[in-house]
Coordinates of C-alpha atoms in Angstrom, one line a residue:
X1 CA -26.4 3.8 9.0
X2 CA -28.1 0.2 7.8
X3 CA -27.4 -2.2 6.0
X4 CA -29.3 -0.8 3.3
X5 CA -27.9 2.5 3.4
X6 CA -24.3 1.0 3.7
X7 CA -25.0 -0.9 0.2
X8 CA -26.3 2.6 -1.6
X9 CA -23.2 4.4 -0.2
X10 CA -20.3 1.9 -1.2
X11 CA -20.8 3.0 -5.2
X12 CA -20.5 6.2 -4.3
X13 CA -17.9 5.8 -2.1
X14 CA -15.6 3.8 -4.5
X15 CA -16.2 6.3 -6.9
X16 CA -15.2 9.4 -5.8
X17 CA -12.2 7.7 -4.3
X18 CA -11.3 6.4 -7.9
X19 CA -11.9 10.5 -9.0
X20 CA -9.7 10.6 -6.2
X21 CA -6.7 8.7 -7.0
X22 CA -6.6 9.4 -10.3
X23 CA -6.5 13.1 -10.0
X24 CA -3.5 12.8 -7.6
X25 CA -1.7 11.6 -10.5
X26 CA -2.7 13.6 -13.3
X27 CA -4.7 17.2 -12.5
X28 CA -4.8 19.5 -8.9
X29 CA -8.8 20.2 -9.6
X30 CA -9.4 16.4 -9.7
X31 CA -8.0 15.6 -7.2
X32 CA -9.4 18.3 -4.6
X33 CA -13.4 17.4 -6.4
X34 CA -12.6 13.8 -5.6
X35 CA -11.2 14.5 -2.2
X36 CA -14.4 17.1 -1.8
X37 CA -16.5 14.4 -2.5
X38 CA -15.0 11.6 -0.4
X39 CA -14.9 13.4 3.0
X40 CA -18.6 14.4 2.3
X41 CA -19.7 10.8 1.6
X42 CA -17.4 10.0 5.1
X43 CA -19.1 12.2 7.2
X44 CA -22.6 11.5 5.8
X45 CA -23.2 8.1 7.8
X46 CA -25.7 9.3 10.4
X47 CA -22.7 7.7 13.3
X48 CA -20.2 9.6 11.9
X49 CA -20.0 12.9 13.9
X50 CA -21.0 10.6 17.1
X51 CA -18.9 11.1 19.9
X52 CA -17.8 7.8 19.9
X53 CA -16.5 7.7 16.5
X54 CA -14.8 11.5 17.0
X55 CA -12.9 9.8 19.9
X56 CA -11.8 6.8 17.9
X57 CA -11.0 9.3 14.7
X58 CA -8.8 11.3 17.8
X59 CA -7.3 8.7 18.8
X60 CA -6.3 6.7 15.7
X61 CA -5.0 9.7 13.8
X62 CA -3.1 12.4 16.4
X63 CA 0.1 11.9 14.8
X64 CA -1.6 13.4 11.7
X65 CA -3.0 16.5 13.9
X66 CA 0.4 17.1 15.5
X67 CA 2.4 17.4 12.4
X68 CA 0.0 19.4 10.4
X69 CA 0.0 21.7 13.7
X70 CA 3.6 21.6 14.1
X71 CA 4.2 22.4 10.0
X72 CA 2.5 25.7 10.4
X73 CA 3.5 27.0 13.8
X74 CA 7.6 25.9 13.3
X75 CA 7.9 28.3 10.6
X76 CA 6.4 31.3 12.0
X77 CA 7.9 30.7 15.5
X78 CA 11.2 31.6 13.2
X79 CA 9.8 33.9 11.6
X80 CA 8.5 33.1 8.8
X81 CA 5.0 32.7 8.6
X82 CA 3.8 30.0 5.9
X83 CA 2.0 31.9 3.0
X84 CA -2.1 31.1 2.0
X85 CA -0.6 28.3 -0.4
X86 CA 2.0 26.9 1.7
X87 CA -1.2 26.7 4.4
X88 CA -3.4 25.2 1.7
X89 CA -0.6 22.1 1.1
X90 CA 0.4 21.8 4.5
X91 CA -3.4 21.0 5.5
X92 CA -3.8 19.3 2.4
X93 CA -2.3 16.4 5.2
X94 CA -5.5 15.8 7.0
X95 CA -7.6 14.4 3.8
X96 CA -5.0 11.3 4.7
X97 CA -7.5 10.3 7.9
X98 CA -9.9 10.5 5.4
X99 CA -9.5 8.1 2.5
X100 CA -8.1 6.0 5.1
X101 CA -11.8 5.8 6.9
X102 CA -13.1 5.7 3.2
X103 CA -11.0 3.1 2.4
X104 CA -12.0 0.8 5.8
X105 CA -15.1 1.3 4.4
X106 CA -14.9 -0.6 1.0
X107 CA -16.3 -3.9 0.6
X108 CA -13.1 -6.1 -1.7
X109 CA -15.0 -5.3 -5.1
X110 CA -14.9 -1.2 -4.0
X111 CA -11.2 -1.3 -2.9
X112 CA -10.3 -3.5 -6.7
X113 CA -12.1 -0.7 -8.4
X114 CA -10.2 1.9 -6.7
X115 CA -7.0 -0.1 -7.2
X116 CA -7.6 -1.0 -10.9
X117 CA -8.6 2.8 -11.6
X118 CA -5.1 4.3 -10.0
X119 CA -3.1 1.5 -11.6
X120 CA -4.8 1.9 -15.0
X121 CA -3.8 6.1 -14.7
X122 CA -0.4 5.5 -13.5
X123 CA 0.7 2.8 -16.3
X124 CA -0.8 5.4 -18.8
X125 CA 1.5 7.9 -17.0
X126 CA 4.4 5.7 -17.4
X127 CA 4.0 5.6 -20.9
X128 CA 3.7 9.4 -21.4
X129 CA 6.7 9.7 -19.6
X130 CA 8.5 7.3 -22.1
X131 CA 7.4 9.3 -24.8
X132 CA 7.8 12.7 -23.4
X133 CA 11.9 11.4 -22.5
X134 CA 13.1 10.4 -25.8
X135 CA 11.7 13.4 -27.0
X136 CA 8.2 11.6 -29.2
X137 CA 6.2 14.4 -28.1
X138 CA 4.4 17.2 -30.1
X139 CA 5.6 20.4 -29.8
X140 CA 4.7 22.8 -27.6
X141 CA 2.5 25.2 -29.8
X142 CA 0.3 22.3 -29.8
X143 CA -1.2 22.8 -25.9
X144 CA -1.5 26.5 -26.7
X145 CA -5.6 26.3 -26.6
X146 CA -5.4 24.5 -23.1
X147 CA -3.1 27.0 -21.5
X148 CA -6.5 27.9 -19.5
X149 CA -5.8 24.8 -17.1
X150 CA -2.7 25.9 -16.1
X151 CA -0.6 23.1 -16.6
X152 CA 3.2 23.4 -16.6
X153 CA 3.5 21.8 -20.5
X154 CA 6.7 23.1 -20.9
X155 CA 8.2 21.2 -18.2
X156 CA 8.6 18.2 -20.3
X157 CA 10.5 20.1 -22.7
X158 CA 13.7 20.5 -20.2
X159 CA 16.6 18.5 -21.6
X160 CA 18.7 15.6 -18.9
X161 CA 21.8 17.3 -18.5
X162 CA 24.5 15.4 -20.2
X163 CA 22.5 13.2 -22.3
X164 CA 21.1 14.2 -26.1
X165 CA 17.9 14.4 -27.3
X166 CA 16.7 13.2 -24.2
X167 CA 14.3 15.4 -21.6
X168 CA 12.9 15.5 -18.2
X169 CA 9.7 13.2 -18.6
X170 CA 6.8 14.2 -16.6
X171 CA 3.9 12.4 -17.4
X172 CA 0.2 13.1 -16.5
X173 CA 1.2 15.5 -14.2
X174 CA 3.5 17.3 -16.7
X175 CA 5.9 17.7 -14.1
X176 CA 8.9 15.5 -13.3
X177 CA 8.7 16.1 -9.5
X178 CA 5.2 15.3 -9.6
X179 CA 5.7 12.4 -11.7
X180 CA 8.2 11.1 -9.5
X181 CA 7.2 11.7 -5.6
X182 CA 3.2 10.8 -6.2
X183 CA 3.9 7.9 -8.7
X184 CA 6.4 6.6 -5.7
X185 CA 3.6 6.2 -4.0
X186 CA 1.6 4.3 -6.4
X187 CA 3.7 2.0 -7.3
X188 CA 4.4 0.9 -3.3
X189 CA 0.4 1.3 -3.2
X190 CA 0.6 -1.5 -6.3
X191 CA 3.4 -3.3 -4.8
X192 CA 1.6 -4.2 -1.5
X193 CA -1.5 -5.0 -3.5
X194 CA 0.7 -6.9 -5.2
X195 CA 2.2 -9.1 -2.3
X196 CA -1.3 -9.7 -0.7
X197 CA -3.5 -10.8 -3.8
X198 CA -2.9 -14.1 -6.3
X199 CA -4.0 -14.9 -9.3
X200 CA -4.2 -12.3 -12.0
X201 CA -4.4 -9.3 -9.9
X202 CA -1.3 -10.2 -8.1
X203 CA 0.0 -10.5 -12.0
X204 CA -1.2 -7.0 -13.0
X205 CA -0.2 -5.2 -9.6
X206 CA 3.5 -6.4 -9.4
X207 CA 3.8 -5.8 -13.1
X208 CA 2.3 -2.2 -12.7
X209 CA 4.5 -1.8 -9.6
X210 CA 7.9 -2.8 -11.3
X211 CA 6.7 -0.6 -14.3
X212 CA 6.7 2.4 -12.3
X213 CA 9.8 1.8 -10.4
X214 CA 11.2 1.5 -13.6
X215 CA 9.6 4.4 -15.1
X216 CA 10.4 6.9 -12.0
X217 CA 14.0 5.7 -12.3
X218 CA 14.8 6.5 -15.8
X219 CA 12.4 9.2 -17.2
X220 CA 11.9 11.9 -15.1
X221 CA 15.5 12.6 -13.6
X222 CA 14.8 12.7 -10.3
X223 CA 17.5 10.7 -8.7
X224 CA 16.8 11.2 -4.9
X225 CA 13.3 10.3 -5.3
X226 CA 14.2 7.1 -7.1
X227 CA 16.5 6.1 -4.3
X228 CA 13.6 6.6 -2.0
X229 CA 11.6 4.4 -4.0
X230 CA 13.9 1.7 -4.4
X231 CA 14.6 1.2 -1.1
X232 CA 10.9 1.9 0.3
X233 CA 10.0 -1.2 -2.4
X234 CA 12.8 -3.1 -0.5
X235 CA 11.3 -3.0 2.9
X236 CA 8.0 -2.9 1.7
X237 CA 8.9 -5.8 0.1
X238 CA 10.4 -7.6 3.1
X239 CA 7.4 -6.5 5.8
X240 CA 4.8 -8.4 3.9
X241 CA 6.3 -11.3 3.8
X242 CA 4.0 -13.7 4.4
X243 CA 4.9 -15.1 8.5
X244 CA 4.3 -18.4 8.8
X245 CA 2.8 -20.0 12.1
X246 CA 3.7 -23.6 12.7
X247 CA 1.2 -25.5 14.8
X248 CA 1.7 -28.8 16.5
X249 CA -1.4 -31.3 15.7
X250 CA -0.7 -34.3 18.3
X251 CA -1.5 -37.9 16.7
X252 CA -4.9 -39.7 18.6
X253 CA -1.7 -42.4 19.6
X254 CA -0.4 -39.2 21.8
X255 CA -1.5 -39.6 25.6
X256 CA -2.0 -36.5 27.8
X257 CA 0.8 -38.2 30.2
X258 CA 3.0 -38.5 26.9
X259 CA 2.5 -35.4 26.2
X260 CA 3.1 -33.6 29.7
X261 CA 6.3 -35.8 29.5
X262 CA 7.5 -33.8 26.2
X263 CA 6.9 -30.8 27.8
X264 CA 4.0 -29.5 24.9
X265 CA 2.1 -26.8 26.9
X266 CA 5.3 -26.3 29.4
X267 CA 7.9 -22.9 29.0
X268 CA 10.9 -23.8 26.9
X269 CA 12.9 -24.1 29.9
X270 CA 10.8 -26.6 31.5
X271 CA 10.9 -28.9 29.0
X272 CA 12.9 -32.5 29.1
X273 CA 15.8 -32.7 26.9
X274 CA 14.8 -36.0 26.2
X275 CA 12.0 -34.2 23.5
X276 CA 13.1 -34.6 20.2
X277 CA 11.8 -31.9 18.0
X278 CA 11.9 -32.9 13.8
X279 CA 12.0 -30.3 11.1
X280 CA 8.8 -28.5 10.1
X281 CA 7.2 -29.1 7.3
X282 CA 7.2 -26.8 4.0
X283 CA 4.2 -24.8 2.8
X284 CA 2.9 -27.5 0.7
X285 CA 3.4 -30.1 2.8
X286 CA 6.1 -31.7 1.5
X287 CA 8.2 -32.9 4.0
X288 CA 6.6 -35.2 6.8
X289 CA 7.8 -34.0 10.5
X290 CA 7.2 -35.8 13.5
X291 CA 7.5 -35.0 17.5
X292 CA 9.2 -37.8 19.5
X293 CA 7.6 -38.0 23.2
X294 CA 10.3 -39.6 25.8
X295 CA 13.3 -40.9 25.9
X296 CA 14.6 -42.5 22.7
X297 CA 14.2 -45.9 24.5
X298 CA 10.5 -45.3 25.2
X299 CA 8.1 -46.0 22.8
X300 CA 7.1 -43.0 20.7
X301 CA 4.4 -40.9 20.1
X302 CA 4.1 -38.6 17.0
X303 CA 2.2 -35.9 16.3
X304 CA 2.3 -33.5 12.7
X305 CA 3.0 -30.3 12.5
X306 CA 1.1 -27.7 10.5
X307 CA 2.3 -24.1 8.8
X308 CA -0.1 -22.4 8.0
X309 CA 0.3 -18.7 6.0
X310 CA -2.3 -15.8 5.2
X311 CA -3.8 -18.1 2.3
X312 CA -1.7 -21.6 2.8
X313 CA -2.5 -24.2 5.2
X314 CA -1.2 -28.0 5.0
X315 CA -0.1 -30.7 6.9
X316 CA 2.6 -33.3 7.0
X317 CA 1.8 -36.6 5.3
X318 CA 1.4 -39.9 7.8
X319 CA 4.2 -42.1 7.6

């Protein structure tokens, strides 16, 4: 596809993967229209069902192919053959290649869209789930006429053991479980975003991701899930991490003999002892750092050092 084409398909794109993400955490039907429409705008790019990009879809998601296949042949080898739903969930699994392709495909403005959308639903979530715990929720003649969708209304209804006048919040979903296991999800989704963006976004993501964590600990009862999603937001937390690279910037003073001297372009093991390494500088450049080249007798020659993250870059102040 062009350029042109590219530009007409990115709306479209970034909306059915909004319809998408919000239907995960709130109605089945939504979810499968938005997932419908996702893979359909995936594979309509005229290089999609090239051979090239089938080998590169092969190869980048396998792991997904073997478990899905593994799922529904472990169970029957022991004789129990997974039923037409069990089937329908299991290879519910292999839409994950797909909004991950759709997702590569978003420009930043498509992916904020998406992100603002599925935060907006989950907060909303989180506060139905408040309500529906301390029990500020009408009753449950009132969803009579909707009893068409098939939503499980009375689930919120089911009192904590243990505690009064408290329930089993469930939110959009109307189902604690639900609530819990796909909203984990969304607030790590939120959490990364988080981590990665500045400004206000970063703001409104971390505050939407600590919301959750809080909201899927308290309201819907679901005490291994919470556990899961404490400790996921842990490490998640800990892997981005910005890592810093520290780069040494040699002053014009620095000779290419003063420098092979030092050791700078030599193994670790190879290099004098006479080298005298000074402290890095911080982030913001607040702490000037120098390389010594010789023996402390010789005359010196400095150079700065640099660290430099994802979004912050600085250098060491001349002395």
């Amino acid at each position: 596809m062009n350029e042109a084409g590219h530009s007409r398909a990115a709306p479209w794109l970034t909306t059915t993967l909004a319809v998408w993400s919000a239907g995960v955490l709130t109605w089945e039907p939504v979810a499968t229209l938005g997932m419908i429409a996702t893979a359909l705008a995936v594979v309509a790019r005229r290089d999609a069902v090239s051979v090239p990009s089938l080998r590169a879809f092969a190869r980048d998601f396998w792991p997904v192919g073997l478990f899905v296949g593994w799922a529904l042949v472990a169970p029957a080898l022991g004789g129990h053959p997974p039923s037409g739903t069990g089937v329908a969930r299991t290879v519910d699994w292999l839409a994950v290649p797909i909004a991950a392709v759709a997702w590569a495909r978003l420009d930043r403005r498509g992916r904020g869209a998406v992100l603002a959308a599925a935060g907006a639903v989950f907060v909303l979530s989180c506060g139905l789930a408040g309500l529906q715990h301390v029990g500020w929720w009408p009753p449950l003649d009132a969803f009579e006429p909707l009893r068409f969708t098939r939503i499980p209304f009375e689930r919120v209804y089911e009192p904590v053991p243990g505690a009064e006048a408290r329930y089993m919040g469930g939110g959009l979903p109307f189902h604690r479980l639900k609530f819990a296991h796909v909203g984990g999800f969304a607030a790590l989704a939120l959490l990364a975003a988080g981590l990665r963006l500045r400004g206000r976004a970063r703001a409104l993501c971390l505050s939407a991701a600590v919301a959750g964590v809080a909201s899927i600990a308290v309201f819907p009862y679901a005490r291994a899930a919470s556990a899961a999603l404490l400790l996921a937001a842990v490490v998640g937390a800990i892997l981005s991490r910005p890592r810093r690279r520290v780069v040494w910037r040699p002053e014009p003073s620095c000779s290419p003999r003063a420098l092979h001297r030092c050791g700078i372009g030599l193994p670790p093991a190879s290099r004098p002892r006479e080298a005298a390494i000074g402290t890095c500088c911080s982030p913001r450049g607040s702490q000037s750092s120098r390389l010594t080249c010789g023996p402390a007798s010789a005359p010196a020659s400095s150079g700065r050092w640099i660290t430099s993250a994802p979004t912050l870059r600085s250098t060491s102040a001349r002395s």
